[in-house]
Amino acid sequence: MYLYGASGHAKVIVDILEQLGEPIEGIMDDNKTMENFMGIPFIHDKKDVSPIIISIGNNERRKDVAERLAKANNVEFETIVHPSAILSKRAKLGVGTVVMPTSVIQTGCVVGKHCIINTGAILEHECVVGDYAHISPNASLCGNVTVGEGTWIGAGATIIQGVKIGKWCIIGAGSVVTKDIPDGYVAYGVPCHRVRRINQHLLGECDR
């Protein structure tokens, strides 16, 4: 197994791989001056290494790296699930997704590629999480919730059943989302409300 990205998120992934008994052959990073990370050697020149986990917490950056590696190299991406997580056999996870300790993914859920389902997060039945999204620690998605590509659900947020949250949004920590949120918004509060537009460049729109 190889990691791409030397960050705090990478440290957690290292711990998960160690608990799974999965050897880590090396780590890559765009910072070419780094030589060692948690005792793991850096690989700066080797190409076509597989499988890879992109160990970058930032959603946009993770997408950029995933797309670059997929185009430039013959690589495979790995999906990892912490042993303490509860994953329904009727749930589906995309490649490159990482499921952290004590999280729960219930029946009928579909999680896209290169997502982060963080510590203690709960996805109840039939939730759909788009590619590159991040569900933060202790966030709860009640049944039939949809979260769009690249969206970040903050720690401890609660998304009420049936709510749809668009692409490339940020939902503030501790928010209670009772109504749909369109693409490209920061929203927070109890109840959650839209605050400002963001990430229009990721939605194919002009900045404004």
JSON list of N, CA and C in Angstrom, two decimals, residues 79-153:
[
{"chain": "A", "resi": 79, "resn": "THR", "atom": "N", "xyz": [-9.72, 1.02, -1.07]},
{"chain": "A", "resi": 79, "resn": "THR", "atom": "CA", "xyz": [-10.75, 1.44, -0.11]},
{"chain": "A", "resi": 79, "resn": "THR", "atom": "C", "xyz": [-10.45, 0.77, 1.21]},
{"chain": "A", "resi": 80, "resn": "ILE", "atom": "N", "xyz": [-10.47, 1.54, 2.31]},
{"chain": "A", "resi": 80, "resn": "ILE", "atom": "CA", "xyz": [-10.16, 0.93, 3.60]},
{"chain": "A", "resi": 80, "resn": "ILE", "atom": "C", "xyz": [-11.25, 1.26, 4.63]},
{"chain": "A", "resi": 81, "resn": "VAL", "atom": "N", "xyz": [-11.51, 0.29, 5.49]},
{"chain": "A", "resi": 81, "resn": "VAL", "atom": "CA", "xyz": [-12.55, 0.41, 6.52]},
{"chain": "A", "resi": 81, "resn": "VAL", "atom": "C", "xyz": [-11.94, -0.01, 7.84]},
{"chain": "A", "resi": 82, "resn": "HIS", "atom": "N", "xyz": [-12.03, 0.86, 8.84]},
{"chain": "A", "resi": 82, "resn": "HIS", "atom": "CA", "xyz": [-11.51, 0.53, 10.17]},
{"chain": "A", "resi": 82, "resn": "HIS", "atom": "C", "xyz": [-12.25, -0.67, 10.74]},
{"chain": "A", "resi": 83, "resn": "PRO", "atom": "N", "xyz": [-11.57, -1.56, 11.46]},
{"chain": "A", "resi": 83, "resn": "PRO", "atom": "CA", "xyz": [-12.23, -2.76, 12.00]},
{"chain": "A", "resi": 83, "resn": "PRO", "atom": "C", "xyz": [-13.41, -2.48, 12.91]},
{"chain": "A", "resi": 84, "resn": "SER", "atom": "N", "xyz": [-13.44, -1.32, 13.56]},
{"chain": "A", "resi": 84, "resn": "SER", "atom": "CA", "xyz": [-14.54, -1.02, 14.49]},
{"chain": "A", "resi": 84, "resn": "SER", "atom": "C", "xyz": [-15.75, -0.40, 13.80]},
{"chain": "A", "resi": 85, "resn": "ALA", "atom": "N", "xyz": [-15.63, -0.05, 12.53]},
{"chain": "A", "resi": 85, "resn": "ALA", "atom": "CA", "xyz": [-16.77, 0.52, 11.80]},
{"chain": "A", "resi": 85, "resn": "ALA", "atom": "C", "xyz": [-17.80, -0.57, 11.53]},
{"chain": "A", "resi": 86, "resn": "ILE", "atom": "N", "xyz": [-19.07, -0.14, 11.42]},
{"chain": "A", "resi": 86, "resn": "ILE", "atom": "CA", "xyz": [-20.16, -1.06, 11.08]},
{"chain": "A", "resi": 86, "resn": "ILE", "atom": "C", "xyz": [-20.61, -0.74, 9.66]},
{"chain": "A", "resi": 87, "resn": "LEU", "atom": "N", "xyz": [-20.43, -1.70, 8.78]},
{"chain": "A", "resi": 87, "resn": "LEU", "atom": "CA", "xyz": [-20.74, -1.50, 7.36]},
{"chain": "A", "resi": 87, "resn": "LEU", "atom": "C", "xyz": [-21.71, -2.57, 6.92]},
{"chain": "A", "resi": 88, "resn": "SER", "atom": "N", "xyz": [-22.91, -2.16, 6.52]},
{"chain": "A", "resi": 88, "resn": "SER", "atom": "CA", "xyz": [-23.90, -3.11, 6.03]},
{"chain": "A", "resi": 88, "resn": "SER", "atom": "C", "xyz": [-23.38, -3.80, 4.77]},
{"chain": "A", "resi": 89, "resn": "LYS", "atom": "N", "xyz": [-23.70, -5.08, 4.65]},
{"chain": "A", "resi": 89, "resn": "LYS", "atom": "CA", "xyz": [-23.32, -5.81, 3.43]},
{"chain": "A", "resi": 89, "resn": "LYS", "atom": "C", "xyz": [-24.10, -5.29, 2.22]},
{"chain": "A", "resi": 90, "resn": "ARG", "atom": "N", "xyz": [-25.14, -4.51, 2.47]},
{"chain": "A", "resi": 90, "resn": "ARG", "atom": "CA", "xyz": [-25.94, -3.94, 1.40]},
{"chain": "A", "resi": 90, "resn": "ARG", "atom": "C", "xyz": [-25.59, -2.47, 1.13]},
{"chain": "A", "resi": 91, "resn": "ALA", "atom": "N", "xyz": [-24.49, -2.02, 1.71]},
{"chain": "A", "resi": 91, "resn": "ALA", "atom": "CA", "xyz": [-23.97, -0.68, 1.40]},
{"chain": "A", "resi": 91, "resn": "ALA", "atom": "C", "xyz": [-22.85, -0.80, 0.37]},
{"chain": "A", "resi": 92, "resn": "LYS", "atom": "N", "xyz": [-22.62, 0.28, -0.38]},
{"chain": "A", "resi": 92, "resn": "LYS", "atom": "CA", "xyz": [-21.59, 0.28, -1.41]},
{"chain": "A", "resi": 92, "resn": "LYS", "atom": "C", "xyz": [-20.63, 1.45, -1.17]},
{"chain": "A", "resi": 93, "resn": "LEU", "atom": "N", "xyz": [-19.34, 1.16, -1.30]},
{"chain": "A", "resi": 93, "resn": "LEU", "atom": "CA", "xyz": [-18.31, 2.17, -1.13]},
{"chain": "A", "resi": 93, "resn": "LEU", "atom": "C", "xyz": [-17.51, 2.29, -2.42]},
{"chain": "A", "resi": 94, "resn": "GLY", "atom": "N", "xyz": [-17.24, 3.53, -2.84]},
{"chain": "A", "resi": 94, "resn": "GLY", "atom": "CA", "xyz": [-16.42, 3.77, -4.01]},
{"chain": "A", "resi": 94, "resn": "GLY", "atom": "C", "xyz": [-14.94, 3.59, -3.72]},
{"chain": "A", "resi": 95, "resn": "VAL", "atom": "N", "xyz": [-14.15, 3.47, -4.77]},
{"chain": "A", "resi": 95, "resn": "VAL", "atom": "CA", "xyz": [-12.71, 3.30, -4.61]},
{"chain": "A", "resi": 95, "resn": "VAL", "atom": "C", "xyz": [-12.09, 4.53, -3.95]},
{"chain": "A", "resi": 96, "resn": "GLY", "atom": "N", "xyz": [-11.07, 4.30, -3.14]},
{"chain": "A", "resi": 96, "resn": "GLY", "atom": "CA", "xyz": [-10.36, 5.38, -2.50]},
{"chain": "A", "resi": 96, "resn": "GLY", "atom": "C", "xyz": [-11.01, 5.95, -1.26]},
{"chain": "A", "resi": 97, "resn": "THR", "atom": "N", "xyz": [-12.18, 5.45, -0.90]},
{"chain": "A", "resi": 97, "resn": "THR", "atom": "CA", "xyz": [-12.89, 5.95, 0.28]},
{"chain": "A", "resi": 97, "resn": "THR", "atom": "C", "xyz": [-12.29, 5.34, 1.55]},
{"chain": "A", "resi": 98, "resn": "VAL", "atom": "N", "xyz": [-12.27, 6.17, 2.61]},
{"chain": "A", "resi": 98, "resn": "VAL", "atom": "CA", "xyz": [-11.75, 5.74, 3.91]},
{"chain": "A", "resi": 98, "resn": "VAL", "atom": "C", "xyz": [-12.86, 5.86, 4.94]},
{"chain": "A", "resi": 99, "resn": "VAL", "atom": "N", "xyz": [-13.11, 4.79, 5.67]},
{"chain": "A", "resi": 99, "resn": "VAL", "atom": "CA", "xyz": [-14.13, 4.75, 6.71]},
{"chain": "A", "resi": 99, "resn": "VAL", "atom": "C", "xyz": [-13.42, 4.64, 8.06]},
{"chain": "A", "resi": 100, "resn": "MET", "atom": "N", "xyz": [-13.61, 5.64, 8.91]},
{"chain": "A", "resi": 100, "resn": "MET", "atom": "CA", "xyz": [-12.87, 5.78, 10.16]},
{"chain": "A", "resi": 100, "resn": "MET", "atom": "C", "xyz": [-13.52, 4.99, 11.31]},
{"chain": "A", "resi": 101, "resn": "PRO", "atom": "N", "xyz": [-12.83, 4.95, 12.47]},
{"chain": "A", "resi": 101, "resn": "PRO", "atom": "CA", "xyz": [-13.31, 4.14, 13.61]},
{"chain": "A", "resi": 101, "resn": "PRO", "atom": "C", "xyz": [-14.73, 4.48, 14.05]},
{"chain": "A", "resi": 102, "resn": "THR", "atom": "N", "xyz": [-15.48, 3.47, 14.42]},
{"chain": "A", "resi": 102, "resn": "THR", "atom": "CA", "xyz": [-16.82, 3.50, 15.04]},
{"chain": "A", "resi": 102, "resn": "THR", "atom": "C", "xyz": [-17.89, 4.15, 14.18]},
{"chain": "A", "resi": 103, "resn": "SER", "atom": "N", "xyz": [-17.60, 4.44, 12.93]},
{"chain": "A", "resi": 103, "resn": "SER", "atom": "CA", "xyz": [-18.64, 4.98, 12.05]},
{"chain": "A", "resi": 103, "resn": "SER", "atom": "C", "xyz": [-19.60, 3.86, 11.66]},
{"chain": "A", "resi": 104, "resn": "VAL", "atom": "N", "xyz": [-20.81, 4.27, 11.23]},
{"chain": "A", "resi": 104, "resn": "VAL", "atom": "CA", "xyz": [-21.86, 3.31, 10.88]},
{"chain": "A", "resi": 104, "resn": "VAL", "atom": "C", "xyz": [-22.42, 3.67, 9.51]},
{"chain": "A", "resi": 105, "resn": "ILE", "atom": "N", "xyz": [-22.44, 2.71, 8.61]},
{"chain": "A", "resi": 105, "resn": "ILE", "atom": "CA", "xyz": [-23.02, 2.90, 7.28]},
{"chain": "A", "resi": 105, "resn": "ILE", "atom": "C", "xyz": [-24.06, 1.82, 7.08]},
{"chain": "A", "resi": 106, "resn": "GLN", "atom": "N", "xyz": [-25.31, 2.23, 7.06]},
{"chain": "A", "resi": 106, "resn": "GLN", "atom": "CA", "xyz": [-26.42, 1.29, 7.10]},
{"chain": "A", "resi": 106, "resn": "GLN", "atom": "C", "xyz": [-26.82, 0.80, 5.69]},
{"chain": "A", "resi": 107, "resn": "THR", "atom": "N", "xyz": [-27.80, -0.08, 5.69]},
{"chain": "A", "resi": 107, "resn": "THR", "atom": "CA", "xyz": [-28.25, -0.74, 4.47]},
{"chain": "A", "resi": 107, "resn": "THR", "atom": "C", "xyz": [-28.70, 0.23, 3.38]},
{"chain": "A", "resi": 108, "resn": "GLY", "atom": "N", "xyz": [-28.33, -0.07, 2.15]},
{"chain": "A", "resi": 108, "resn": "GLY", "atom": "CA", "xyz": [-28.76, 0.72, 1.01]},
{"chain": "A", "resi": 108, "resn": "GLY", "atom": "C", "xyz": [-27.97, 1.99, 0.78]},
{"chain": "A", "resi": 109, "resn": "CYS", "atom": "N", "xyz": [-27.00, 2.31, 1.64]},
{"chain": "A", "resi": 109, "resn": "CYS", "atom": "CA", "xyz": [-26.19, 3.52, 1.44]},
{"chain": "A", "resi": 109, "resn": "CYS", "atom": "C", "xyz": [-25.24, 3.33, 0.26]},
{"chain": "A", "resi": 110, "resn": "VAL", "atom": "N", "xyz": [-25.02, 4.41, -0.46]},
{"chain": "A", "resi": 110, "resn": "VAL", "atom": "CA", "xyz": [-24.06, 4.42, -1.55]},
{"chain": "A", "resi": 110, "resn": "VAL", "atom": "C", "xyz": [-23.11, 5.60, -1.31]},
{"chain": "A", "resi": 111, "resn": "VAL", "atom": "N", "xyz": [-21.83, 5.28, -1.13]},
{"chain": "A", "resi": 111, "resn": "VAL", "atom": "CA", "xyz": [-20.81, 6.30, -0.87]},
{"chain": "A", "resi": 111, "resn": "VAL", "atom": "C", "xyz": [-19.87, 6.32, -2.08]},
{"chain": "A", "resi": 112, "resn": "GLY", "atom": "N", "xyz": [-19.60, 7.50, -2.60]},
{"chain": "A", "resi": 112, "resn": "GLY", "atom": "CA", "xyz": [-18.80, 7.64, -3.81]},
{"chain": "A", "resi": 112, "resn": "GLY", "atom": "C", "xyz": [-17.32, 7.39, -3.59]},
{"chain": "A", "resi": 113, "resn": "LYS", "atom": "N", "xyz": [-16.54, 7.75, -4.59]},
{"chain": "A", "resi": 113, "resn": "LYS", "atom": "CA", "xyz": [-15.10, 7.49, -4.55]},
{"chain": "A", "resi": 113, "resn": "LYS", "atom": "C", "xyz": [-14.36, 8.60, -3.80]},
{"chain": "A", "resi": 114, "resn": "HIS", "atom": "N", "xyz": [-13.28, 8.21, -3.15]},
{"chain": "A", "resi": 114, "resn": "HIS", "atom": "CA", "xyz": [-12.38, 9.12, -2.46]},
{"chain": "A", "resi": 114, "resn": "HIS", "atom": "C", "xyz": [-13.10, 9.99, -1.42]},
{"chain": "A", "resi": 115, "resn": "CYS", "atom": "N", "xyz": [-14.04, 9.39, -0.72]},
{"chain": "A", "resi": 115, "resn": "CYS", "atom": "CA", "xyz": [-14.74, 10.08, 0.37]},
{"chain": "A", "resi": 115, "resn": "CYS", "atom": "C", "xyz": [-14.05, 9.81, 1.70]},
{"chain": "A", "resi": 116, "resn": "ILE", "atom": "N", "xyz": [-14.37, 10.64, 2.68]},
{"chain": "A", "resi": 116, "resn": "ILE", "atom": "CA", "xyz": [-13.95, 10.41, 4.07]},
{"chain": "A", "resi": 116, "resn": "ILE", "atom": "C", "xyz": [-15.21, 10.29, 4.91]},
{"chain": "A", "resi": 117, "resn": "ILE", "atom": "N", "xyz": [-15.39, 9.13, 5.52]},
{"chain": "A", "resi": 117, "resn": "ILE", "atom": "CA", "xyz": [-16.45, 8.94, 6.51]},
{"chain": "A", "resi": 117, "resn": "ILE", "atom": "C", "xyz": [-15.74, 8.90, 7.85]},
{"chain": "A", "resi": 118, "resn": "ASN", "atom": "N", "xyz": [-15.80, 10.00, 8.56]},
{"chain": "A", "resi": 118, "resn": "ASN", "atom": "CA", "xyz": [-14.90, 10.18, 9.71]},
{"chain": "A", "resi": 118, "resn": "ASN", "atom": "C", "xyz": [-15.43, 9.54, 10.98]},
{"chain": "A", "resi": 119, "resn": "THR", "atom": "N", "xyz": [-14.64, 9.63, 12.03]},
{"chain": "A", "resi": 119, "resn": "THR", "atom": "CA", "xyz": [-14.86, 8.90, 13.28]},
{"chain": "A", "resi": 119, "resn": "THR", "atom": "C", "xyz": [-16.27, 9.13, 13.84]},
{"chain": "A", "resi": 120, "resn": "GLY", "atom": "N", "xyz": [-16.99, 8.05, 14.07]},
{"chain": "A", "resi": 120, "resn": "GLY", "atom": "CA", "xyz": [-18.29, 8.13, 14.71]},
{"chain": "A", "resi": 120, "resn": "GLY", "atom": "C", "xyz": [-19.40, 8.68, 13.84]},
{"chain": "A", "resi": 121, "resn": "ALA", "atom": "N", "xyz": [-19.15, 8.90, 12.57]},
{"chain": "A", "resi": 121, "resn": "ALA", "atom": "CA", "xyz": [-20.22, 9.39, 11.68]},
{"chain": "A", "resi": 121, "resn": "ALA", "atom": "C", "xyz": [-21.26, 8.30, 11.46]},
{"chain": "A", "resi": 122, "resn": "ILE", "atom": "N", "xyz": [-22.52, 8.72, 11.27]},
{"chain": "A", "resi": 122, "resn": "ILE", "atom": "CA", "xyz": [-23.62, 7.77, 11.07]},
{"chain": "A", "resi": 122, "resn": "ILE", "atom": "C", "xyz": [-24.33, 8.09, 9.76]},
{"chain": "A", "resi": 123, "resn": "LEU", "atom": "N", "xyz": [-24.39, 7.11, 8.89]},
{"chain": "A", "resi": 123, "resn": "LEU", "atom": "CA", "xyz": [-25.17, 7.19, 7.66]},
{"chain": "A", "resi": 123, "resn": "LEU", "atom": "C", "xyz": [-26.28, 6.17, 7.78]},
{"chain": "A", "resi": 124, "resn": "GLU", "atom": "N", "xyz": [-27.49, 6.66, 8.00]},
{"chain": "A", "resi": 124, "resn": "GLU", "atom": "CA", "xyz": [-28.62, 5.74, 8.12]},
{"chain": "A", "resi": 124, "resn": "GLU", "atom": "C", "xyz": [-29.06, 5.24, 6.75]},
{"chain": "A", "resi": 125, "resn": "HIS", "atom": "N", "xyz": [-30.10, 4.45, 6.71]},
{"chain": "A", "resi": 125, "resn": "HIS", "atom": "CA", "xyz": [-30.47, 3.71, 5.52]},
{"chain": "A", "resi": 125, "resn": "HIS", "atom": "C", "xyz": [-30.63, 4.58, 4.28]},
{"chain": "A", "resi": 126, "resn": "GLU", "atom": "N", "xyz": [-30.07, 4.08, 3.17]},
{"chain": "A", "resi": 126, "resn": "GLU", "atom": "CA", "xyz": [-30.29, 4.63, 1.83]},
{"chain": "A", "resi": 126, "resn": "GLU", "atom": "C", "xyz": [-29.78, 6.05, 1.64]},
{"chain": "A", "resi": 127, "resn": "CYS", "atom": "N", "xyz": [-28.76, 6.43, 2.38]},
{"chain": "A", "resi": 127, "resn": "CYS", "atom": "CA", "xyz": [-28.12, 7.72, 2.12]},
{"chain": "A", "resi": 127, "resn": "CYS", "atom": "C", "xyz": [-27.20, 7.59, 0.90]},
{"chain": "A", "resi": 128, "resn": "VAL", "atom": "N", "xyz": [-27.05, 8.70, 0.18]},
{"chain": "A", "resi": 128, "resn": "VAL", "atom": "CA", "xyz": [-26.17, 8.76, -0.99]},
{"chain": "A", "resi": 128, "resn": "VAL", "atom": "C", "xyz": [-25.17, 9.89, -0.76]},
{"chain": "A", "resi": 129, "resn": "VAL", "atom": "N", "xyz": [-23.89, 9.55, -0.81]},
{"chain": "A", "resi": 129, "resn": "VAL", "atom": "CA", "xyz": [-22.82, 10.53, -0.59]},
{"chain": "A", "resi": 129, "resn": "VAL", "atom": "C", "xyz": [-21.98, 10.59, -1.86]},
{"chain": "A", "resi": 130, "resn": "GLY", "atom": "N", "xyz": [-21.86, 11.78, -2.44]},
{"chain": "A", "resi": 130, "resn": "GLY", "atom": "CA", "xyz": [-21.14, 11.95, -3.69]},
{"chain": "A", "resi": 130, "resn": "GLY", "atom": "C", "xyz": [-19.64, 11.84, -3.54]},
{"chain": "A", "resi": 131, "resn": "ASP", "atom": "N", "xyz": [-18.97, 11.72, -4.68]},
{"chain": "A", "resi": 131, "resn": "ASP", "atom": "CA", "xyz": [-17.51, 11.61, -4.72]},
{"chain": "A", "resi": 131, "resn": "ASP", "atom": "C", "xyz": [-16.85, 12.78, -3.98]},
{"chain": "A", "resi": 132, "resn": "TYR", "atom": "N", "xyz": [-15.73, 12.48, -3.31]},
{"chain": "A", "resi": 132, "resn": "TYR", "atom": "CA", "xyz": [-14.86, 13.48, -2.67]},
{"chain": "A", "resi": 132, "resn": "TYR", "atom": "C", "xyz": [-15.51, 14.20, -1.49]},
{"chain": "A", "resi": 133, "resn": "ALA", "atom": "N", "xyz": [-16.63, 13.72, -1.02]},
{"chain": "A", "resi": 133, "resn": "ALA", "atom": "CA", "xyz": [-17.28, 14.35, 0.14]},
{"chain": "A", "resi": 133, "resn": "ALA", "atom": "C", "xyz": [-16.59, 13.94, 1.43]},
{"chain": "A", "resi": 134, "resn": "HIS", "atom": "N", "xyz": [-16.83, 14.70, 2.48]},
{"chain": "A", "resi": 134, "resn": "HIS", "atom": "CA", "xyz": [-16.27, 14.42, 3.82]},
{"chain": "A", "resi": 134, "resn": "HIS", "atom": "C", "xyz": [-17.40, 14.55, 4.84]},
{"chain": "A", "resi": 135, "resn": "ILE", "atom": "N", "xyz": [-17.70, 13.45, 5.51]},
{"chain": "A", "resi": 135, "resn": "ILE", "atom": "CA", "xyz": [-18.67, 13.45, 6.60]},
{"chain": "A", "resi": 135, "resn": "ILE", "atom": "C", "xyz": [-17.86, 13.44, 7.89]},
{"chain": "A", "resi": 136, "resn": "SER", "atom": "N", "xyz": [-17.88, 14.54, 8.62]},
{"chain": "A", "resi": 136, "resn": "SER", "atom": "CA", "xyz": [-16.97, 14.74, 9.75]},
{"chain": "A", "resi": 136, "resn": "SER", "atom": "C", "xyz": [-17.37, 13.93, 10.98]},
{"chain": "A", "resi": 137, "resn": "PRO", "atom": "N", "xyz": [-16.49, 13.91, 12.01]},
{"chain": "A", "resi": 137, "resn": "PRO", "atom": "CA", "xyz": [-16.77, 13.12, 13.22]},
{"chain": "A", "resi": 137, "resn": "PRO", "atom": "C", "xyz": [-18.12, 13.44, 13.84]},
{"chain": "A", "resi": 138, "resn": "ASN", "atom": "N", "xyz": [-18.84, 12.35, 14.17]},
{"chain": "A", "resi": 138, "resn": "ASN", "atom": "CA", "xyz": [-20.12, 12.41, 14.89]},
{"chain": "A", "resi": 138, "resn": "ASN", "atom": "C", "xyz": [-21.24, 13.12, 14.13]},
{"chain": "A", "resi": 139, "resn": "ALA", "atom": "N", "xyz": [-21.05, 13.34, 12.84]},
{"chain": "A", "resi": 139, "resn": "ALA", "atom": "CA", "xyz": [-22.16, 13.85, 12.02]},
{"chain": "A", "resi": 139, "resn": "ALA", "atom": "C", "xyz": [-23.15, 12.72, 11.78]},
{"chain": "A", "resi": 140, "resn": "SER", "atom": "N", "xyz": [-24.43, 13.07, 11.68]},
{"chain": "A", "resi": 140, "resn": "SER", "atom": "CA", "xyz": [-25.49, 12.06, 11.49]},
{"chain": "A", "resi": 140, "resn": "SER", "atom": "C", "xyz": [-26.32, 12.40, 10.26]},
{"chain": "A", "resi": 141, "resn": "LEU", "atom": "N", "xyz": [-26.37, 11.46, 9.34]},
{"chain": "A", "resi": 141, "resn": "LEU", "atom": "CA", "xyz": [-27.24, 11.57, 8.17]},
{"chain": "A", "resi": 141, "resn": "LEU", "atom": "C", "xyz": [-28.40, 10.61, 8.38]},
{"chain": "A", "resi": 142, "resn": "CYS", "atom": "N", "xyz": [-29.59, 11.16, 8.61]},
{"chain": "A", "resi": 142, "resn": "CYS", "atom": "CA", "xyz": [-30.76, 10.31, 8.79]},
{"chain": "A", "resi": 142, "resn": "CYS", "atom": "C", "xyz": [-31.15, 9.69, 7.45]},
{"chain": "A", "resi": 143, "resn": "GLY", "atom": "N", "xyz": [-32.14, 8.85, 7.43]},
{"chain": "A", "resi": 143, "resn": "GLY", "atom": "CA", "xyz": [-32.45, 8.07, 6.23]},
{"chain": "A", "resi": 143, "resn": "GLY", "atom": "C", "xyz": [-32.70, 8.90, 4.99]},
{"chain": "A", "resi": 144, "resn": "ASN", "atom": "N", "xyz": [-32.25, 8.36, 3.83]},
{"chain": "A", "resi": 144, "resn": "ASN", "atom": "CA", "xyz": [-32.52, 8.95, 2.52]},
{"chain": "A", "resi": 144, "resn": "ASN", "atom": "C", "xyz": [-31.95, 10.35, 2.34]},
{"chain": "A", "resi": 145, "resn": "VAL", "atom": "N", "xyz": [-30.86, 10.64, 2.99]},
{"chain": "A", "resi": 145, "resn": "VAL", "atom": "CA", "xyz": [-30.17, 11.93, 2.80]},
{"chain": "A", "resi": 145, "resn": "VAL", "atom": "C", "xyz": [-29.25, 11.83, 1.59]},
{"chain": "A", "resi": 146, "resn": "THR", "atom": "N", "xyz": [-29.17, 12.90, 0.82]},
{"chain": "A", "resi": 146, "resn": "THR", "atom": "CA", "xyz": [-28.25, 12.99, -0.30]},
{"chain": "A", "resi": 146, "resn": "THR", "atom": "C", "xyz": [-27.24, 14.11, -0.04]},
{"chain": "A", "resi": 147, "resn": "VAL", "atom": "N", "xyz": [-25.97, 13.79, -0.21]},
{"chain": "A", "resi": 147, "resn": "VAL", "atom": "CA", "xyz": [-24.89, 14.77, -0.06]},
{"chain": "A", "resi": 147, "resn": "VAL", "atom": "C", "xyz": [-24.13, 14.81, -1.37]},
{"chain": "A", "resi": 148, "resn": "GLY", "atom": "N", "xyz": [-23.99, 15.99, -1.96]},
{"chain": "A", "resi": 148, "resn": "GLY", "atom": "CA", "xyz": [-23.37, 16.11, -3.27]},
{"chain": "A", "resi": 148, "resn": "GLY", "atom": "C", "xyz": [-21.87, 16.01, -3.27]},
{"chain": "A", "resi": 149, "resn": "GLU", "atom": "N", "xyz": [-21.31, 15.92, -4.47]},
{"chain": "A", "resi": 149, "resn": "GLU", "atom": "CA", "xyz": [-19.87, 15.83, -4.65]},
{"chain": "A", "resi": 149, "resn": "GLU", "atom": "C", "xyz": [-19.13, 16.94, -3.92]},
{"chain": "A", "resi": 150, "resn": "GLY", "atom": "N", "xyz": [-18.04, 16.57, -3.23]},
{"chain": "A", "resi": 150, "resn": "GLY", "atom": "CA", "xyz": [-17.14, 17.54, -2.63]},
{"chain": "A", "resi": 150, "resn": "GLY", "atom": "C", "xyz": [-17.66, 18.27, -1.42]},
{"chain": "A", "resi": 151, "resn": "THR", "atom": "N", "xyz": [-18.84, 17.94, -0.96]},
{"chain": "A", "resi": 151, "resn": "THR", "atom": "CA", "xyz": [-19.42, 18.66, 0.18]},
{"chain": "A", "resi": 151, "resn": "THR", "atom": "C", "xyz": [-18.81, 18.18, 1.49]},
{"chain": "A", "resi": 152, "resn": "TRP", "atom": "N", "xyz": [-18.67, 19.12, 2.40]},
{"chain": "A", "resi": 152, "resn": "TRP", "atom": "CA", "xyz": [-18.09, 18.85, 3.71]},
{"chain": "A", "resi": 152, "resn": "TRP", "atom": "C", "xyz": [-19.19, 19.05, 4.75]},
{"chain": "A", "resi": 153, "resn": "ILE", "atom": "N", "xyz": [-19.55, 17.98, 5.44]},
{"chain": "A", "resi": 153, "resn": "ILE", "atom": "CA", "xyz": [-20.51, 18.04, 6.54]},
{"chain": "A", "resi": 153, "resn": "ILE", "atom": "C", "xyz": [-19.73, 18.16, 7.84]}
]
